[in-house]
Amino acid sequence: MAAKIIDGRALASAQLDKLKTEVADFISKNGVVPSVTILRVGADEGSVTYARQIRRTFERAGATASELELPADVKADQVLVEVRRLNANSSVHGIMLQAPLPAGLPWRVIADAIEPPKDVDGVTATNLGLLAAGDSRAMAPATPAGGMALLRLIGVEAAGSLATVVGRSTVVGLPLALMLIRAHSTVTVCHTRTPDLAAAGRSADILCVAAGRANLVRANMVKPGATVLDFGVNFVDGKLTGDVAFDEVVEVAGQITPVPGGTGPMTNVCLLENTLKAARLALGG
Ligand code: NAP
């Protein structure tokens, strides 16, 4: 029997409606609109599209997302000046640094210049450390936080499960693995040196894929009935596709996110959730 398709758009939309009420409450109590600034260096097409989607999500909830685009040939020092300026601006509650940065700009240095309480996409080493420590002050990266929200909303119990995460980047795979561990899952993390990816995949009740390789995960890598979350964003012949060979895996899995319309929409909602948290922190509550 074919897997149930997880409707990420509908689930995100319902969450957004809830957040809209929280945003309205925050504004009426404080007279302040939660706001994020999206910092982009260069005009990478995917990043521009993503920023537009974030703006729409924030507008729908009554919050503000603005964009600051710096030229692709900007020097690292100038980017740092802008980050510090945003850190010091009390009307900016959250700063989201868009990846990828042009070659030659040091991601870690620039990301770590963001004040951790304003780091609404959880890119600083401080927030990654707080996440690892299970500290409630952590700002969790929006993409893996969205994955965890999806699991919760569809009623998949992480506690006691076996999970496999394909990918170990500090923005998706690694923090997702940390969050699953915190949720009492037993987690295998795979990467390009993993000797038997198929076996690791087949062992998982929850299979999360964030490798950025179209069709990496095939039907023989999936346990029958597993929950499969596909975070991949790839363009094949101009068509957006995930990391999972959807047409064959859908016949094996129990439930699966499509691409598009799976994990992506919840990412923006989690970014808004973190921005509201940052705004509350900024006002001392
Ligand atoms: P990344 O920094 O390139 O990391 C990719 C990870 O996948 C690395 O750990 C890499 O292993 C591993 N990997 C690559 N090829 C593999 C293979 N053949 N077998 C096993 N592991 C492999 O990418 P990222 O930033 O984490 O993003 C991953 C994907 O998620 C991309 O498609 C990206 O566009 C997408 N994404 C989606 C969202 C969303 O909202 N849905 C948000 C952000 C990113 P090594 O460490 O050994 O190199």
Coordinates of C-alpha atoms and ligand atoms in Angstrom, one line a residue:
M1 CA 0.0 0.0 0.0
A2 CA 1.3 3.4 -0.9
A3 CA 2.5 5.7 1.9
K4 CA 0.4 8.6 3.3
I5 CA 1.6 11.9 1.9
I6 CA 2.4 14.4 4.6
D7 CA 0.8 17.7 3.6
G8 CA 3.4 20.1 4.9
R9 CA 1.5 23.1 3.4
A10 CA -1.7 22.4 5.3
L11 CA 0.1 21.6 8.6
A12 CA 2.2 24.7 8.3
S13 CA -0.8 26.8 7.5
A14 CA -2.6 25.6 10.6
Q15 CA 0.4 26.4 12.8
L16 CA 0.7 29.8 11.2
D17 CA -2.9 30.6 12.1
K18 CA -2.1 29.8 15.7
L19 CA 1.0 31.9 15.6
K20 CA -0.9 34.8 14.1
T21 CA -3.0 35.0 17.3
E22 CA 0.2 35.0 19.4
V23 CA 1.7 37.7 17.2
A24 CA -1.4 39.8 17.6
D25 CA -1.4 39.4 21.4
F26 CA 2.3 40.4 21.5
I27 CA 1.6 43.5 19.4
S28 CA -1.4 44.6 21.5
K29 CA 0.5 44.1 24.8
N30 CA 3.8 45.7 23.7
G31 CA 3.0 48.0 20.8
V32 CA 5.9 46.4 18.9
V33 CA 5.8 44.3 15.8
P34 CA 8.1 41.2 15.8
S35 CA 10.6 41.7 13.0
V36 CA 13.4 39.8 11.3
T37 CA 16.0 41.1 8.9
I38 CA 17.1 38.6 6.2
L39 CA 20.8 39.3 5.4
R40 CA 21.8 38.1 2.0
V41 CA 25.1 38.6 0.2
G42 CA 24.7 38.5 -3.5
A43 CA 21.6 37.6 -5.4
D44 CA 21.6 33.8 -5.4
E45 CA 18.3 32.8 -7.1
G46 CA 17.3 30.2 -4.5
S47 CA 18.0 32.6 -1.6
V48 CA 15.9 35.4 -3.3
T49 CA 13.0 33.1 -3.7
Y50 CA 13.3 31.8 -0.2
A51 CA 13.4 35.3 1.2
R52 CA 10.2 36.1 -0.7
Q53 CA 8.5 33.1 0.9
I54 CA 9.6 34.2 4.4
R55 CA 8.3 37.7 3.8
R56 CA 4.9 36.3 2.8
T57 CA 4.7 34.0 5.9
F58 CA 5.6 36.9 8.2
E59 CA 3.1 39.3 6.5
R60 CA 0.3 36.7 6.8
A61 CA 0.9 36.5 10.6
G62 CA 1.2 40.3 11.1
A63 CA 5.0 40.3 11.7
T64 CA 7.7 42.0 9.6
A65 CA 10.5 40.5 7.5
S66 CA 12.8 42.9 5.7
E67 CA 15.7 42.1 3.5
L68 CA 19.2 43.6 3.4
E69 CA 21.1 42.6 0.3
L70 CA 24.9 43.3 0.1
P71 CA 26.8 43.0 -3.1
A72 CA 28.4 39.7 -4.0
D73 CA 31.9 41.2 -3.9
V74 CA 31.5 42.8 -0.4
K75 CA 34.4 42.2 2.0
A76 CA 33.9 40.2 5.1
D77 CA 34.7 43.3 7.3
Q78 CA 31.8 45.1 5.7
V79 CA 29.4 42.2 6.3
L80 CA 30.5 42.2 10.0
V81 CA 29.8 45.9 10.2
E82 CA 26.3 45.3 9.0
V83 CA 25.7 42.4 11.4
R84 CA 26.9 44.5 14.3
R85 CA 24.6 47.3 13.2
L86 CA 21.6 44.9 13.1
N87 CA 22.7 43.6 16.6
A88 CA 22.5 47.1 17.9
N89 CA 19.2 48.0 16.3
S90 CA 16.5 47.3 19.0
S91 CA 13.7 47.3 16.4
V92 CA 15.3 44.3 14.7
H93 CA 14.5 41.2 16.8
G94 CA 15.9 38.5 14.6
I95 CA 18.7 38.3 12.1
M96 CA 18.7 35.5 9.5
L97 CA 21.9 35.0 7.5
Q98 CA 21.1 33.4 4.2
A99 CA 23.3 30.6 2.9
P100 CA 25.2 30.2 0.7
L101 CA 27.6 33.1 1.1
P102 CA 29.8 33.8 -1.9
A103 CA 33.1 31.9 -2.0
G104 CA 35.7 33.5 0.1
L105 CA 33.4 34.8 2.9
P106 CA 33.9 33.0 6.2
W107 CA 30.5 31.6 7.1
R108 CA 31.5 30.6 10.7
V109 CA 33.0 34.1 11.5
I110 CA 30.0 36.0 10.1
A111 CA 27.4 33.7 11.6
D112 CA 29.0 33.9 15.0
A113 CA 28.9 37.7 14.9
I114 CA 25.1 37.5 15.3
E115 CA 24.1 38.0 18.9
P116 CA 22.8 34.6 20.0
P117 CA 19.4 35.9 21.2
K118 CA 18.8 37.4 17.8
D119 CA 20.0 34.3 15.9
V120 CA 16.6 33.1 14.8
D121 CA 17.9 30.5 12.4
G122 CA 20.2 29.0 15.0
V123 CA 23.4 29.4 13.0
T124 CA 25.8 30.5 15.8
A125 CA 28.0 28.0 17.6
T126 CA 26.5 29.3 20.8
N127 CA 23.0 28.2 19.8
L128 CA 24.2 24.9 18.5
G129 CA 25.9 24.3 21.8
L130 CA 22.8 25.3 23.8
L131 CA 20.8 23.0 21.6
A132 CA 23.2 20.1 22.3
A133 CA 23.0 20.9 26.0
G134 CA 19.2 20.9 25.9
D135 CA 19.1 24.5 27.2
S136 CA 15.7 26.2 26.6
R137 CA 17.5 29.4 25.6
A138 CA 18.6 27.7 22.4
M139 CA 17.3 29.1 19.1
A140 CA 16.9 25.9 17.1
P141 CA 17.6 26.1 13.3
A142 CA 14.3 26.6 11.6
T143 CA 14.6 23.7 9.1
P144 CA 15.2 20.9 11.6
A145 CA 12.8 22.5 14.1
G146 CA 10.2 22.3 11.3
G147 CA 11.0 18.6 10.8
M148 CA 10.4 18.0 14.5
A149 CA 7.2 20.0 14.4
L150 CA 5.9 17.8 11.5
L151 CA 6.7 14.6 13.4
R152 CA 4.8 16.0 16.4
L153 CA 1.8 17.1 14.3
I154 CA 1.4 13.8 12.5
G155 CA 1.7 11.9 15.7
V156 CA 5.0 10.1 15.1
E157 CA 6.6 9.3 18.5
A158 CA 10.3 10.0 18.4
A159 CA 10.8 8.5 21.9
G160 CA 12.0 5.0 21.7
S161 CA 12.3 5.1 17.9
L162 CA 15.3 4.4 15.7
A163 CA 16.1 7.4 13.5
T164 CA 18.6 7.8 10.7
V165 CA 19.6 11.3 9.5
V166 CA 21.4 11.5 6.2
G167 CA 23.6 14.7 6.3
R168 CA 25.6 16.3 9.1
S169 CA 25.6 20.0 8.2
T170 CA 25.3 22.4 11.1
V171 CA 22.2 23.9 9.6
V172 CA 20.1 20.8 9.0
G173 CA 21.5 17.3 9.7
L174 CA 23.5 17.8 12.9
P175 CA 20.9 19.9 14.8
L176 CA 18.2 17.6 13.7
A177 CA 20.1 14.6 15.1
L178 CA 20.6 16.6 18.4
M179 CA 16.9 17.3 18.5
L180 CA 15.9 13.7 17.9
I181 CA 18.3 12.6 20.6
R182 CA 16.8 15.1 23.0
A183 CA 13.4 13.6 22.0
H184 CA 14.7 10.2 23.1
S185 CA 15.2 8.7 19.7
T186 CA 18.3 6.5 19.0
V187 CA 20.0 8.2 16.1
T188 CA 22.4 7.2 13.3
V189 CA 23.9 10.1 11.4
C190 CA 25.1 9.4 7.9
H191 CA 27.4 11.3 5.6
T192 CA 29.6 10.8 2.5
R193 CA 31.9 8.3 4.4
T194 CA 29.1 6.1 5.7
P195 CA 30.0 2.6 4.5
D196 CA 26.5 1.2 4.0
L197 CA 23.9 4.0 3.6
A198 CA 21.2 1.5 2.6
A199 CA 21.5 -0.5 5.8
A200 CA 21.4 2.6 7.9
G201 CA 18.3 3.8 6.1
R202 CA 16.6 0.4 6.4
S203 CA 17.2 0.4 10.2
A204 CA 15.2 3.6 10.7
D205 CA 11.6 4.1 11.9
I206 CA 12.2 7.7 11.1
L207 CA 14.4 8.5 8.1
C208 CA 15.4 12.1 7.6
V209 CA 17.3 13.1 4.5
A210 CA 19.2 16.3 4.1
A211 CA 22.1 15.6 1.7
G212 CA 21.3 17.9 -1.3
R213 CA 21.6 14.9 -3.7
A214 CA 18.5 14.2 -5.9
N215 CA 17.2 10.6 -5.7
L216 CA 19.9 9.6 -3.2
V217 CA 17.5 7.5 -1.2
R218 CA 15.9 4.6 -3.1
A219 CA 13.3 2.1 -2.1
N220 CA 15.8 -0.5 -0.9
M221 CA 17.1 2.0 1.7
V222 CA 13.8 2.3 3.5
K223 CA 12.1 0.2 6.1
P224 CA 8.5 -0.7 5.2
G225 CA 6.2 1.6 7.1
A226 CA 8.9 4.1 8.0
T227 CA 8.2 7.9 8.2
V228 CA 10.4 9.6 5.7
L229 CA 11.2 13.4 5.9
D230 CA 12.9 14.8 2.8
F231 CA 14.6 18.1 3.3
G232 CA 16.4 18.1 -0.1
V233 CA 16.1 21.0 -2.5
N234 CA 17.5 20.1 -5.9
F235 CA 16.7 21.2 -9.4
V236 CA 16.7 18.5 -12.0
D237 CA 15.9 19.6 -15.5
G238 CA 14.4 22.8 -14.0
K239 CA 12.1 20.8 -11.7
L240 CA 12.3 21.0 -7.9
T241 CA 13.0 17.6 -6.4
G242 CA 14.0 16.2 -3.1
D243 CA 16.7 13.8 -2.0
V244 CA 14.3 10.9 -2.0
A245 CA 13.3 8.9 -5.1
F246 CA 9.7 9.7 -4.3
D247 CA 7.9 7.5 -6.8
E248 CA 9.5 4.3 -5.6
V249 CA 9.9 5.2 -1.9
V250 CA 6.2 6.1 -1.6
E251 CA 5.5 2.4 -2.2
V252 CA 7.5 1.3 0.8
A253 CA 7.3 4.1 3.4
G254 CA 4.3 4.5 5.8
Q255 CA 4.3 8.3 5.4
I256 CA 6.4 10.6 3.4
T257 CA 6.9 14.3 2.8
P258 CA 6.7 15.4 -0.9
V259 CA 9.0 18.0 -2.5
P260 CA 7.7 20.7 -2.8
G261 CA 5.1 21.0 -0.1
G262 CA 6.7 18.8 2.6
T263 CA 9.3 20.1 5.0
G264 CA 9.8 23.5 3.4
P265 CA 6.6 25.4 4.5
M266 CA 7.1 24.5 8.2
T267 CA 10.7 26.0 8.1
N268 CA 9.3 29.5 7.6
V269 CA 6.7 29.0 10.4
C270 CA 9.6 28.0 12.8
L271 CA 11.6 31.0 11.8
L272 CA 8.6 33.1 12.7
E273 CA 8.2 31.2 16.0
N274 CA 11.9 32.0 16.8
T275 CA 11.4 35.6 15.9
L276 CA 8.5 35.9 18.3
K277 CA 10.7 34.3 21.0
A278 CA 13.5 36.8 20.2
A279 CA 11.1 39.7 20.4
R280 CA 9.8 38.5 23.8
L281 CA 13.5 38.1 24.9
A282 CA 14.3 41.6 23.7
L283 CA 11.4 43.0 25.8
G284 CA 12.6 41.1 28.8
G285 CA 10.0 38.3 28.9
Ligands
NAP1 P1 25.3 20.5 2.9 O1 25.9 21.5 3.9 O2 25.9 20.4 1.6 O3 25.4 19.1 3.7 C1 25.0 18.0 3.0 C2 25.3 16.8 3.9 O4 24.9 15.6 3.2 C3 26.8 16.6 4.3 O5 26.9 16.2 5.6 C4 27.2 15.5 3.4 O6 28.2 14.6 3.9 C5 25.9 14.7 3.2 N1 25.9 14.0 1.9 C6 26.0 14.5 0.7 N2 26.0 13.5 -0.2 C7 25.9 12.3 0.4 C8 25.8 11.0 0.0 N3 25.9 10.7 -1.3 N4 25.7 10.0 1.0 C9 25.6 10.4 2.3 N5 25.6 11.7 2.7 C10 25.8 12.6 1.8 O7 23.8 20.8 2.8 P2 22.7 21.3 3.8 O8 22.8 22.8 4.0 O9 22.7 20.5 5.1 O10 21.3 21.1 3.0 C11 21.0 19.8 2.7 C12 19.8 19.8 1.8 O11 18.7 20.4 2.5 C13 20.0 20.7 0.5 O12 19.3 20.2 -0.6 C14 19.4 22.0 0.9 O13 19.0 22.8 -0.2 C15 18.2 21.6 1.7 N6 17.7 22.5 2.7 C16 16.3 22.5 2.8 C17 15.7 23.4 3.7 C18 14.2 23.3 3.9 O14 13.6 24.2 4.4 N7 13.6 22.2 3.4 C19 16.5 24.3 4.4 C20 17.9 24.3 4.3 C21 18.5 23.4 3.4 P3 29.7 15.2 4.3 O15 29.5 15.9 5.6 O16 30.5 14.0 4.4 O17 30.1 16.1 3.1

